[in-house]
Amino acid sequence: MMSGKDGRQQQFTNPETPGYVGFANLPNQVHRKSVKKGFEFTLMVVGESGLGKSTLINSLFLTDLYPERHIASAAEKIDKTVSIDASTVEIEERGVKLRLTVVDTPGYGDAINNNDCFDPILKYIDDQFERYLNDESGLNRRNIVDNRVHCCFYFISPTGHGIKPLDVLLMKKLHNKVNVVPLIAKADMLTMKEVVGLKRRILDEIDEHGIKIYHMPESDSDEDEDFKEQNRQLKNSVPFAVCGSSQMIEVKGRKVRGRLYPWGVVEVENPDHCDFIKLRSMLITHMQDLQEVTHEVHYENFRSERLARSGGTVEKKRTARSSRNEPDGGSAGGGSEKDKILQEKEAELKRLQAMMAQMQAQMKAQGGMPSEPV
Ligand code: GDP
C-alpha cells in the first residue's frame, strides 16, 4: 500500500515519496467518482524486446511484477512467438482501490521472422472486448469485471531515426482498438537536444502515416490555472521520453530511483532528466478519460463491427469523442446514426417501463402496493 500527501502539484514534484503512485490525489471531482467505484485499469506495454518495458512498469508502480523473469537464449529466439503476460496488482490508497493489470508483450521483435508477431497482441485486445460483450449481454451485468485494455504504452527505440516500419504497421493496427501513448524508451541514452529532435521527428511521422494516438482532453474552463498548466505540459511532452530503473541510488543524502553512470546519476523521477513523472501524471490524471474513450470509441467500434458481422445491421459508431482520436477531425457521426442510437435507447426504456409496470401490478395484486406512475 502506498501513502501520500494531498495536493495535485505533488504528482510533479514529490522528492520525499519517490515512487508514489498518487491516484488518491486526483482532482477532486475525479477522485470522488473513483472512490465509489474503484478503478479497474489495464495497461498494455508494446514495443521491441529489450527497450525497458518491464523495468519501466516496475518503476511506475513500485511492484516487481516479474521477479522470476526468464531471459531467452539465442536458440529460443529463432522461432519464438509473442507470449502475452498479464499480471494484476491491487493497490489501495486512502480508500481508493486500483486493480491494475499490466499486459506485457515480451517477445515482440525477438523472433527473426516477425510476420505474425502482432497477431497475439491484437487478439488479446479483441478477446477482452469479446469477453466484455458477452458479459454485458449476460445476466450478471452489474458485476462485470472490466479487463479491456485501456491504454497502450508504445515503446519506440531511442537509437532509431524515428519510428521503424514495423512500428508504423503495428501502431496502425492498434490505433482503432486501444489508446496508444507513444514513448521514447531509454531516454538516458540521448542528449536533451537529441530528445527534442527525436520527439519532433516521431510526431511528424505519426502525422504522416495517419497514426491516431491518444489525445489528452482539454482542461475544463473551470479548472484552476495550475491544473491547466500541468495539462499543457503533459500534452507538450508527447511522446514521453522515459527511463526506468530497478535500483535505488543515494544522491546528496537521499535515495532516488536512478541509473548510475561513471559521470553521474540519471534520476528516473527528476523531471529535468526524463518524462517519467509526467507519464505517471498523465496516466493518473487521465485514467478515467482513457477508460471512457476505450468504452465509447474502441469498444463501441468493436461491438458494432462484431454485431454487423454476426448478422446485425448496426453501423460503425463514431461518437463525437472519437474525433479526438483522429488527426483529420474524423466524422462525428451522421444524424441517422444518432437517431438509431436514440431509438435503441427509447426502446430499452420502454421495455424497462413495461417491466416496472408489470412488477407493480403483481405487487399490487399480492399485497396492495400503491401504484405510482413510472
Ligand atoms: P523489455 O524486454 O522491454 O521488458 O526490457 P527490460 O525491462 O527487461 O530491460 C532490458 C535491459 O535494458 C535491461 O538490462 C535493463 O536494465 C535495461 N534498461 C531498462 N530500462 C532502461 C533505461 O531506461 N535506460 C537504459 N539505459 N537501460 C534500461
Short mmCIF file of C-alpha atoms and ligand atoms in Angstrom, two decimals:
data_model
loop_
_atom_site.label_atom_id
_atom_site.label_comp_id
_atom_site.label_asym_id
_atom_site.label_seq_id
_atom_site.Cartn_x
_atom_site.Cartn_y
_atom_site.Cartn_z
CA MET A 1 0.00 0.00 0.00
CA MET A 2 1.29 3.40 -0.79
CA SER A 3 0.80 6.63 1.03
CA GLY A 4 0.98 10.23 0.02
CA LYS A 5 0.11 13.78 0.80
CA ASP A 6 -2.63 15.99 -0.51
CA GLY A 7 -2.25 18.27 -3.48
CA ARG A 8 -2.25 17.73 -7.20
CA GLN A 9 1.05 19.55 -7.55
CA GLN A 10 2.69 16.66 -5.79
CA GLN A 11 2.29 14.49 -8.80
CA PHE A 12 5.04 16.51 -10.42
CA THR A 13 7.40 17.08 -7.51
CA ASN A 14 7.41 14.60 -4.71
CA PRO A 15 11.02 14.12 -3.68
CA GLU A 16 10.18 12.68 -0.26
CA THR A 17 7.95 9.97 -1.59
CA PRO A 18 9.64 8.59 -4.66
CA GLY A 19 7.62 6.02 -6.49
CA TYR A 20 4.38 7.34 -5.10
CA VAL A 21 1.52 6.45 -7.45
CA GLY A 22 -0.69 9.25 -6.22
CA PHE A 23 -4.04 8.29 -7.63
CA ALA A 24 -5.66 9.37 -4.38
CA ASN A 25 -4.50 12.85 -5.32
CA LEU A 26 -6.68 13.12 -8.34
CA PRO A 27 -8.58 16.32 -8.96
CA ASN A 28 -11.48 16.26 -6.55
CA GLN A 29 -14.31 15.60 -8.92
CA VAL A 30 -12.48 12.67 -10.49
CA HIS A 31 -11.46 11.38 -7.09
CA ARG A 32 -15.00 11.38 -5.72
CA LYS A 33 -16.35 9.32 -8.59
CA SER A 34 -13.49 6.89 -8.36
CA VAL A 35 -13.76 6.36 -4.62
CA LYS A 36 -17.20 4.97 -5.15
CA LYS A 37 -16.34 2.61 -7.94
CA GLY A 38 -12.65 1.87 -7.56
CA PHE A 39 -10.55 1.66 -10.65
CA GLU A 40 -10.13 -1.28 -12.90
CA PHE A 41 -7.42 -0.40 -15.31
CA THR A 42 -5.46 -2.38 -17.83
CA LEU A 43 -2.25 -1.08 -19.28
CA MET A 44 -0.50 -2.80 -22.14
CA VAL A 45 3.14 -2.27 -22.97
CA VAL A 46 4.21 -2.88 -26.53
CA GLY A 47 7.48 -2.47 -28.33
CA GLU A 48 10.60 -4.31 -29.26
CA SER A 49 12.14 -6.58 -26.73
CA GLY A 50 14.84 -5.03 -24.54
CA LEU A 51 13.55 -1.45 -24.65
CA GLY A 52 12.97 -1.41 -20.90
CA LYS A 53 9.23 -2.13 -20.77
CA SER A 54 9.26 -4.32 -17.67
CA THR A 55 11.71 -2.05 -15.90
CA LEU A 56 9.55 1.00 -16.55
CA ILE A 57 6.38 -0.71 -15.42
CA ASN A 58 8.05 -1.83 -12.23
CA SER A 59 9.35 1.71 -11.66
CA LEU A 60 5.89 3.10 -12.31
CA PHE A 61 4.09 1.02 -9.74
CA LEU A 62 6.89 0.00 -7.39
CA THR A 63 5.98 -3.64 -7.62
CA ASP A 64 8.21 -6.25 -9.04
CA LEU A 65 5.79 -7.80 -11.46
CA TYR A 66 8.41 -10.03 -12.99
CA PRO A 67 10.58 -11.40 -10.20
CA GLU A 68 11.43 -14.62 -11.98
CA ARG A 69 11.88 -13.32 -15.47
CA HIS A 70 13.44 -15.80 -17.82
CA ILE A 71 15.82 -14.31 -20.37
CA ALA A 72 15.52 -16.14 -23.66
CA SER A 73 18.62 -17.68 -25.16
CA ALA A 74 19.56 -17.12 -28.81
CA ALA A 75 18.29 -20.57 -29.73
CA GLU A 76 14.89 -19.87 -28.17
CA LYS A 77 14.57 -16.61 -30.06
CA ILE A 78 14.65 -18.14 -33.51
CA ASP A 79 11.06 -19.27 -33.77
CA LYS A 80 9.65 -17.77 -30.63
CA THR A 81 6.19 -16.22 -30.96
CA VAL A 82 4.92 -13.37 -28.84
CA SER A 83 3.86 -14.50 -25.43
CA ILE A 84 1.38 -12.33 -23.63
CA ASP A 85 1.91 -11.94 -19.94
CA ALA A 86 -0.80 -10.29 -17.83
CA SER A 87 -0.15 -9.52 -14.16
CA THR A 88 -2.59 -7.88 -11.81
CA VAL A 89 -1.74 -5.85 -8.75
CA GLU A 90 -4.21 -4.34 -6.32
CA ILE A 91 -3.18 -1.05 -4.86
CA GLU A 92 -5.21 0.74 -2.24
CA GLU A 93 -4.60 4.24 -1.22
CA ARG A 94 -6.69 6.27 1.22
CA GLY A 95 -9.72 4.15 0.45
CA VAL A 96 -9.28 4.32 -3.32
CA LYS A 97 -8.75 0.97 -4.89
CA LEU A 98 -6.90 0.35 -8.10
CA ARG A 99 -6.92 -3.03 -9.69
CA LEU A 100 -4.20 -2.65 -12.23
CA THR A 101 -3.45 -5.23 -14.85
CA VAL A 102 -0.27 -4.86 -16.82
CA VAL A 103 -0.09 -6.77 -20.07
CA ASP A 104 3.45 -7.29 -21.26
CA THR A 105 4.37 -8.43 -24.73
CA PRO A 106 7.90 -9.56 -24.01
CA GLY A 107 8.90 -11.40 -27.15
CA TYR A 108 7.98 -8.83 -29.79
CA GLY A 109 10.78 -8.27 -32.25
CA ASP A 110 12.82 -11.12 -30.83
CA ALA A 111 11.94 -13.61 -33.50
CA ILE A 112 13.82 -13.48 -36.77
CA ASN A 113 10.57 -13.95 -38.63
CA ASN A 114 8.32 -11.18 -37.38
CA ASN A 115 5.50 -11.68 -39.87
CA ASP A 116 2.86 -12.80 -37.40
CA CYS A 117 4.30 -11.18 -34.32
CA PHE A 118 1.40 -8.74 -33.95
CA ASP A 119 -1.41 -11.24 -34.01
CA PRO A 120 -1.28 -12.31 -30.35
CA ILE A 121 -1.21 -8.66 -29.23
CA LEU A 122 -4.22 -7.73 -31.33
CA LYS A 123 -6.02 -10.92 -30.42
CA TYR A 124 -5.52 -10.23 -26.72
CA ILE A 125 -7.22 -6.84 -27.07
CA ASP A 126 -10.11 -8.29 -29.11
CA ASP A 127 -10.54 -11.19 -26.68
CA GLN A 128 -11.05 -8.76 -23.82
CA PHE A 129 -13.66 -6.85 -25.85
CA GLU A 130 -15.36 -10.10 -26.72
CA ARG A 131 -15.45 -11.13 -23.08
CA TYR A 132 -16.92 -7.79 -22.09
CA LEU A 133 -19.52 -8.04 -24.83
CA ASN A 134 -20.55 -11.48 -23.61
CA ASP A 135 -20.70 -10.31 -20.01
CA GLU A 136 -22.67 -7.24 -21.00
CA SER A 137 -25.34 -9.30 -22.64
CA GLY A 138 -25.38 -11.82 -19.80
CA LEU A 139 -27.42 -11.86 -16.62
CA ASN A 140 -24.74 -10.56 -14.29
CA ARG A 141 -24.36 -7.22 -16.00
CA ARG A 142 -23.85 -5.25 -12.79
CA ASN A 143 -20.74 -7.12 -11.77
CA ILE A 144 -18.76 -7.16 -14.98
CA VAL A 145 -15.02 -7.21 -14.47
CA ASP A 146 -13.56 -4.81 -16.98
CA ASN A 147 -10.42 -6.36 -18.44
CA ARG A 148 -10.43 -4.29 -21.60
CA VAL A 149 -7.09 -2.70 -22.45
CA HIS A 150 -7.47 0.98 -21.60
CA CYS A 151 -4.06 2.22 -22.59
CA CYS A 152 -1.09 1.03 -24.57
CA PHE A 153 2.36 2.41 -23.92
CA TYR A 154 4.13 2.06 -27.23
CA PHE A 155 7.92 1.97 -26.77
CA ILE A 156 9.99 3.50 -29.55
CA SER A 157 13.69 2.82 -29.75
CA PRO A 158 15.97 5.75 -28.85
CA THR A 159 18.55 4.60 -31.37
CA GLY A 160 16.39 4.55 -34.50
CA HIS A 161 15.80 7.66 -36.54
CA GLY A 162 12.14 7.93 -35.66
CA ILE A 163 9.61 5.15 -35.91
CA LYS A 164 10.53 1.97 -37.74
CA PRO A 165 8.34 0.46 -40.47
CA LEU A 166 7.39 -2.37 -38.13
CA ASP A 167 6.27 0.21 -35.55
CA VAL A 168 4.18 2.02 -38.15
CA LEU A 169 2.47 -1.23 -39.08
CA LEU A 170 1.73 -2.22 -35.51
CA MET A 171 0.65 1.22 -34.36
CA LYS A 172 -1.82 1.38 -37.24
CA LYS A 173 -3.21 -1.98 -36.27
CA LEU A 174 -3.51 -0.87 -32.66
CA HIS A 175 -4.91 2.63 -33.03
CA ASN A 176 -8.52 1.62 -33.68
CA LYS A 177 -8.52 -0.79 -30.77
CA VAL A 178 -6.73 0.97 -27.97
CA ASN A 179 -5.45 4.34 -26.75
CA VAL A 180 -1.87 4.44 -27.97
CA VAL A 181 0.56 6.54 -25.94
CA PRO A 182 3.97 6.72 -27.65
CA LEU A 183 7.11 6.68 -25.52
CA ILE A 184 10.78 7.11 -26.31
CA ALA A 185 12.46 4.30 -24.40
CA LYS A 186 15.78 4.60 -22.54
CA ALA A 187 15.89 8.37 -22.92
CA ASP A 188 19.05 8.43 -20.81
CA MET A 189 20.88 7.29 -23.93
CA LEU A 190 20.14 10.61 -25.64
CA THR A 191 21.22 14.18 -25.05
CA MET A 192 18.49 16.73 -24.39
CA LYS A 193 18.87 18.11 -27.90
CA GLU A 194 18.56 14.64 -29.39
CA VAL A 195 15.40 14.02 -27.36
CA VAL A 196 13.82 17.21 -28.70
CA GLY A 197 14.78 16.29 -32.28
CA LEU A 198 13.55 12.70 -31.98
CA LYS A 199 10.26 13.82 -30.43
CA ARG A 200 9.63 16.16 -33.32
CA ARG A 201 10.52 13.50 -35.88
CA ILE A 202 8.27 10.92 -34.24
CA LEU A 203 5.32 13.33 -34.13
CA ASP A 204 5.86 14.22 -37.80
CA GLU A 205 5.97 10.57 -38.77
CA ILE A 206 2.89 9.77 -36.72
CA ASP A 207 1.12 12.51 -38.61
CA GLU A 208 2.49 11.47 -41.99
CA HIS A 209 1.38 7.89 -41.57
CA GLY A 210 -2.04 8.84 -40.23
CA ILE A 211 -1.45 7.10 -36.90
CA LYS A 212 -4.06 8.04 -34.31
CA ILE A 213 -2.50 8.37 -30.90
CA TYR A 214 -4.34 9.14 -27.65
CA HIS A 215 -5.03 12.83 -27.25
CA MET A 216 -5.48 14.07 -23.72
CA PRO A 217 -8.68 16.03 -23.21
CA GLU A 218 -8.60 19.80 -22.96
CA SER A 219 -8.88 21.15 -19.43
CA ASP A 220 -12.32 22.32 -18.41
CA SER A 221 -12.60 26.08 -18.29
CA ASP A 222 -13.44 25.93 -14.56
CA GLU A 223 -10.23 24.06 -13.69
CA ASP A 224 -7.65 26.09 -11.78
CA GLU A 225 -4.66 27.55 -13.59
CA ASP A 226 -2.15 25.12 -12.03
CA PHE A 227 -4.08 22.21 -13.37
CA LYS A 228 -4.39 23.76 -16.81
CA GLU A 229 -0.68 24.44 -16.89
CA GLN A 230 0.07 20.87 -15.83
CA ASN A 231 -2.17 19.58 -18.61
CA ARG A 232 -0.45 21.81 -21.16
CA GLN A 233 2.94 20.47 -20.07
CA LEU A 234 1.71 16.90 -20.34
CA LYS A 235 0.38 17.48 -23.83
CA ASN A 236 3.64 19.10 -24.91
CA SER A 237 5.67 16.16 -23.64
CA VAL A 238 4.26 13.59 -26.06
CA PRO A 239 5.99 11.30 -26.95
CA PHE A 240 7.15 10.92 -23.36
CA ALA A 241 10.90 10.32 -23.18
CA VAL A 242 11.28 7.94 -20.28
CA CYS A 243 13.83 5.90 -18.45
CA GLY A 244 13.35 3.28 -15.81
CA SER A 245 15.46 1.58 -13.20
CA SER A 246 15.07 -1.06 -10.57
CA GLN A 247 17.85 0.43 -8.47
CA MET A 248 17.75 2.97 -5.65
CA ILE A 249 20.87 5.13 -5.53
CA GLU A 250 21.92 7.67 -2.92
CA VAL A 251 22.26 11.20 -4.29
CA LYS A 252 23.12 14.05 -1.92
CA GLY A 253 21.79 12.17 1.06
CA ARG A 254 18.52 10.99 -0.45
CA LYS A 255 17.67 7.71 -2.05
CA VAL A 256 16.47 8.02 -5.60
CA ARG A 257 15.47 5.60 -8.30
CA GLY A 258 18.15 6.00 -10.90
CA ARG A 259 20.81 4.72 -13.24
CA LEU A 260 24.39 5.11 -12.17
CA TYR A 261 26.91 6.10 -14.82
CA PRO A 262 30.62 6.90 -14.41
CA TRP A 263 29.77 10.58 -14.84
CA GLY A 264 26.74 10.72 -12.59
CA VAL A 265 23.23 9.52 -11.88
CA VAL A 266 20.22 9.74 -14.16
CA GLU A 267 17.29 10.16 -11.81
CA VAL A 268 14.15 8.49 -13.07
CA GLU A 269 11.87 10.78 -11.10
CA ASN A 270 13.65 14.02 -11.85
CA PRO A 271 11.60 15.96 -14.44
CA ASP A 272 14.84 17.57 -15.67
CA HIS A 273 16.24 14.16 -16.53
CA CYS A 274 13.26 12.47 -18.22
CA ASP A 275 9.46 12.48 -18.58
CA PHE A 276 8.77 9.59 -16.21
CA ILE A 277 6.86 11.69 -13.68
CA LYS A 278 4.88 13.33 -16.46
CA LEU A 279 3.96 9.96 -17.87
CA ARG A 280 2.74 8.84 -14.47
CA SER A 281 0.79 12.05 -14.02
CA MET A 282 -0.78 11.58 -17.43
CA LEU A 283 -1.87 8.08 -16.55
CA ILE A 284 -3.31 9.09 -13.21
CA THR A 285 -4.93 12.34 -14.27
CA HIS A 286 -6.48 10.88 -17.39
CA MET A 287 -7.19 7.36 -16.19
CA GLN A 288 -10.90 7.97 -16.28
CA ASP A 289 -10.76 9.57 -19.72
CA LEU A 290 -8.73 6.63 -21.01
CA GLN A 291 -11.45 4.33 -19.70
CA GLU A 292 -14.18 6.43 -21.26
CA VAL A 293 -12.53 6.61 -24.67
CA THR A 294 -11.98 2.84 -24.51
CA HIS A 295 -15.66 2.31 -23.81
CA GLU A 296 -17.15 4.94 -26.07
CA VAL A 297 -14.85 4.67 -29.06
CA HIS A 298 -12.77 1.50 -29.22
CA TYR A 299 -15.21 -0.91 -27.60
CA GLU A 300 -18.14 0.62 -29.42
CA ASN A 301 -16.36 0.13 -32.76
CA PHE A 302 -15.60 -3.45 -31.86
CA ARG A 303 -19.17 -4.05 -30.76
CA SER A 304 -20.80 -2.62 -33.86
CA GLU A 305 -18.40 -4.43 -36.19
CA ARG A 306 -18.96 -7.62 -34.28
CA LEU A 307 -22.73 -7.24 -34.43
CA ALA A 308 -22.60 -6.39 -38.12
CA ARG A 309 -20.51 -9.49 -38.76
CA SER A 310 -22.90 -11.68 -36.82
CA GLY A 311 -25.83 -10.60 -38.99
CA GLY A 312 -26.89 -7.35 -37.33
CA THR A 313 -27.06 -4.14 -39.26
CA VAL A 314 -25.55 -1.79 -36.73
CA GLU A 315 -23.17 0.60 -38.38
CA LYS A 316 -19.80 1.57 -37.05
CA LYS A 317 -20.50 4.05 -34.34
CA ARG A 318 -18.49 7.22 -34.36
CA THR A 319 -19.23 9.28 -31.33
CA ALA A 320 -18.22 12.89 -31.05
CA ARG A 321 -15.41 11.68 -28.77
CA SER A 322 -13.85 9.61 -31.50
CA SER A 323 -12.94 12.69 -33.46
CA ARG A 324 -10.44 13.47 -30.73
CA ASN A 325 -8.52 10.39 -31.68
CA GLU A 326 -8.42 11.26 -35.34
CA PRO A 327 -5.94 13.79 -36.61
CA ASP A 328 -8.20 14.73 -39.51
CA GLY A 329 -11.01 15.62 -37.14
CA GLY A 330 -12.93 12.46 -38.02
CA SER A 331 -16.61 12.29 -38.78
CA ALA A 332 -18.75 12.93 -35.76
CA GLY A 333 -21.42 10.50 -36.93
CA GLY A 334 -24.38 11.20 -39.20
CA GLY A 335 -27.81 12.18 -37.98
CA SER A 336 -29.28 8.81 -38.88
CA GLU A 337 -26.78 7.03 -36.65
CA LYS A 338 -27.71 9.29 -33.78
CA ASP A 339 -31.37 8.65 -34.46
CA LYS A 340 -30.75 4.96 -34.45
CA ILE A 341 -28.99 5.14 -31.10
CA LEU A 342 -31.79 7.26 -29.71
CA GLN A 343 -34.35 4.80 -30.96
CA GLU A 344 -32.47 1.93 -29.37
CA LYS A 345 -32.34 3.81 -26.07
CA GLU A 346 -36.02 4.61 -26.28
CA ALA A 347 -36.90 1.01 -26.97
CA GLU A 348 -34.83 -0.08 -23.97
CA LEU A 349 -36.59 2.50 -21.81
CA LYS A 350 -39.97 1.30 -22.96
CA ARG A 351 -39.02 -2.26 -22.16
CA LEU A 352 -37.95 -1.22 -18.68
CA GLN A 353 -41.13 0.76 -18.13
CA ALA A 354 -43.24 -2.19 -19.18
CA MET A 355 -41.29 -4.43 -16.82
CA MET A 356 -41.75 -2.00 -13.93
CA ALA A 357 -45.45 -1.67 -14.64
CA GLN A 358 -45.80 -5.42 -14.67
CA MET A 359 -43.92 -5.77 -11.39
CA GLN A 360 -46.03 -3.08 -9.77
CA ALA A 361 -49.20 -4.74 -10.94
CA GLN A 362 -48.00 -8.02 -9.46
CA MET A 363 -47.05 -6.43 -6.16
CA LYS A 364 -50.37 -4.64 -6.03
CA ALA A 365 -52.22 -7.87 -6.61
CA GLN A 366 -50.19 -9.59 -3.87
CA GLY A 367 -50.05 -7.00 -1.16
CA GLY A 368 -51.87 -3.86 -2.09
CA MET A 369 -48.83 -1.70 -3.03
CA PRO A 370 -49.81 1.81 -4.05
CA SER A 371 -49.40 2.11 -7.77
CA GLU A 372 -47.27 5.04 -8.90
CA PRO A 373 -46.81 6.28 -12.38
CA VAL A 374 -43.43 5.15 -13.73
P1 GDP B 1 11.87 -5.32 -22.02
O1 GDP B 1 12.31 -6.53 -22.76
O2 GDP B 1 11.41 -4.25 -22.94
O3 GDP B 1 10.87 -5.60 -20.94
O4 GDP B 1 13.18 -4.71 -21.32
P2 GDP B 1 13.71 -4.86 -19.82
O5 GDP B 1 12.93 -4.05 -18.86
O6 GDP B 1 13.84 -6.31 -19.50
O7 GDP B 1 15.15 -4.19 -19.95
C1 GDP B 1 16.14 -4.65 -20.85
C2 GDP B 1 17.51 -4.11 -20.45
O8 GDP B 1 17.55 -2.69 -20.59
C3 GDP B 1 17.89 -4.39 -19.00
O9 GDP B 1 19.26 -4.69 -18.95
C4 GDP B 1 17.60 -3.10 -18.29
O10 GDP B 1 18.44 -2.92 -17.15
C5 GDP B 1 17.91 -2.07 -19.34
N1 GDP B 1 17.08 -0.87 -19.17
C6 GDP B 1 15.78 -0.82 -18.76
N2 GDP B 1 15.34 0.44 -18.72
C7 GDP B 1 16.37 1.22 -19.14
C8 GDP B 1 16.53 2.63 -19.32
O11 GDP B 1 15.63 3.43 -19.11
N3 GDP B 1 17.76 3.07 -19.78
C9 GDP B 1 18.78 2.21 -20.05
N4 GDP B 1 19.93 2.74 -20.46
N5 GDP B 1 18.67 0.89 -19.88
C10 GDP B 1 17.49 0.39 -19.44
#
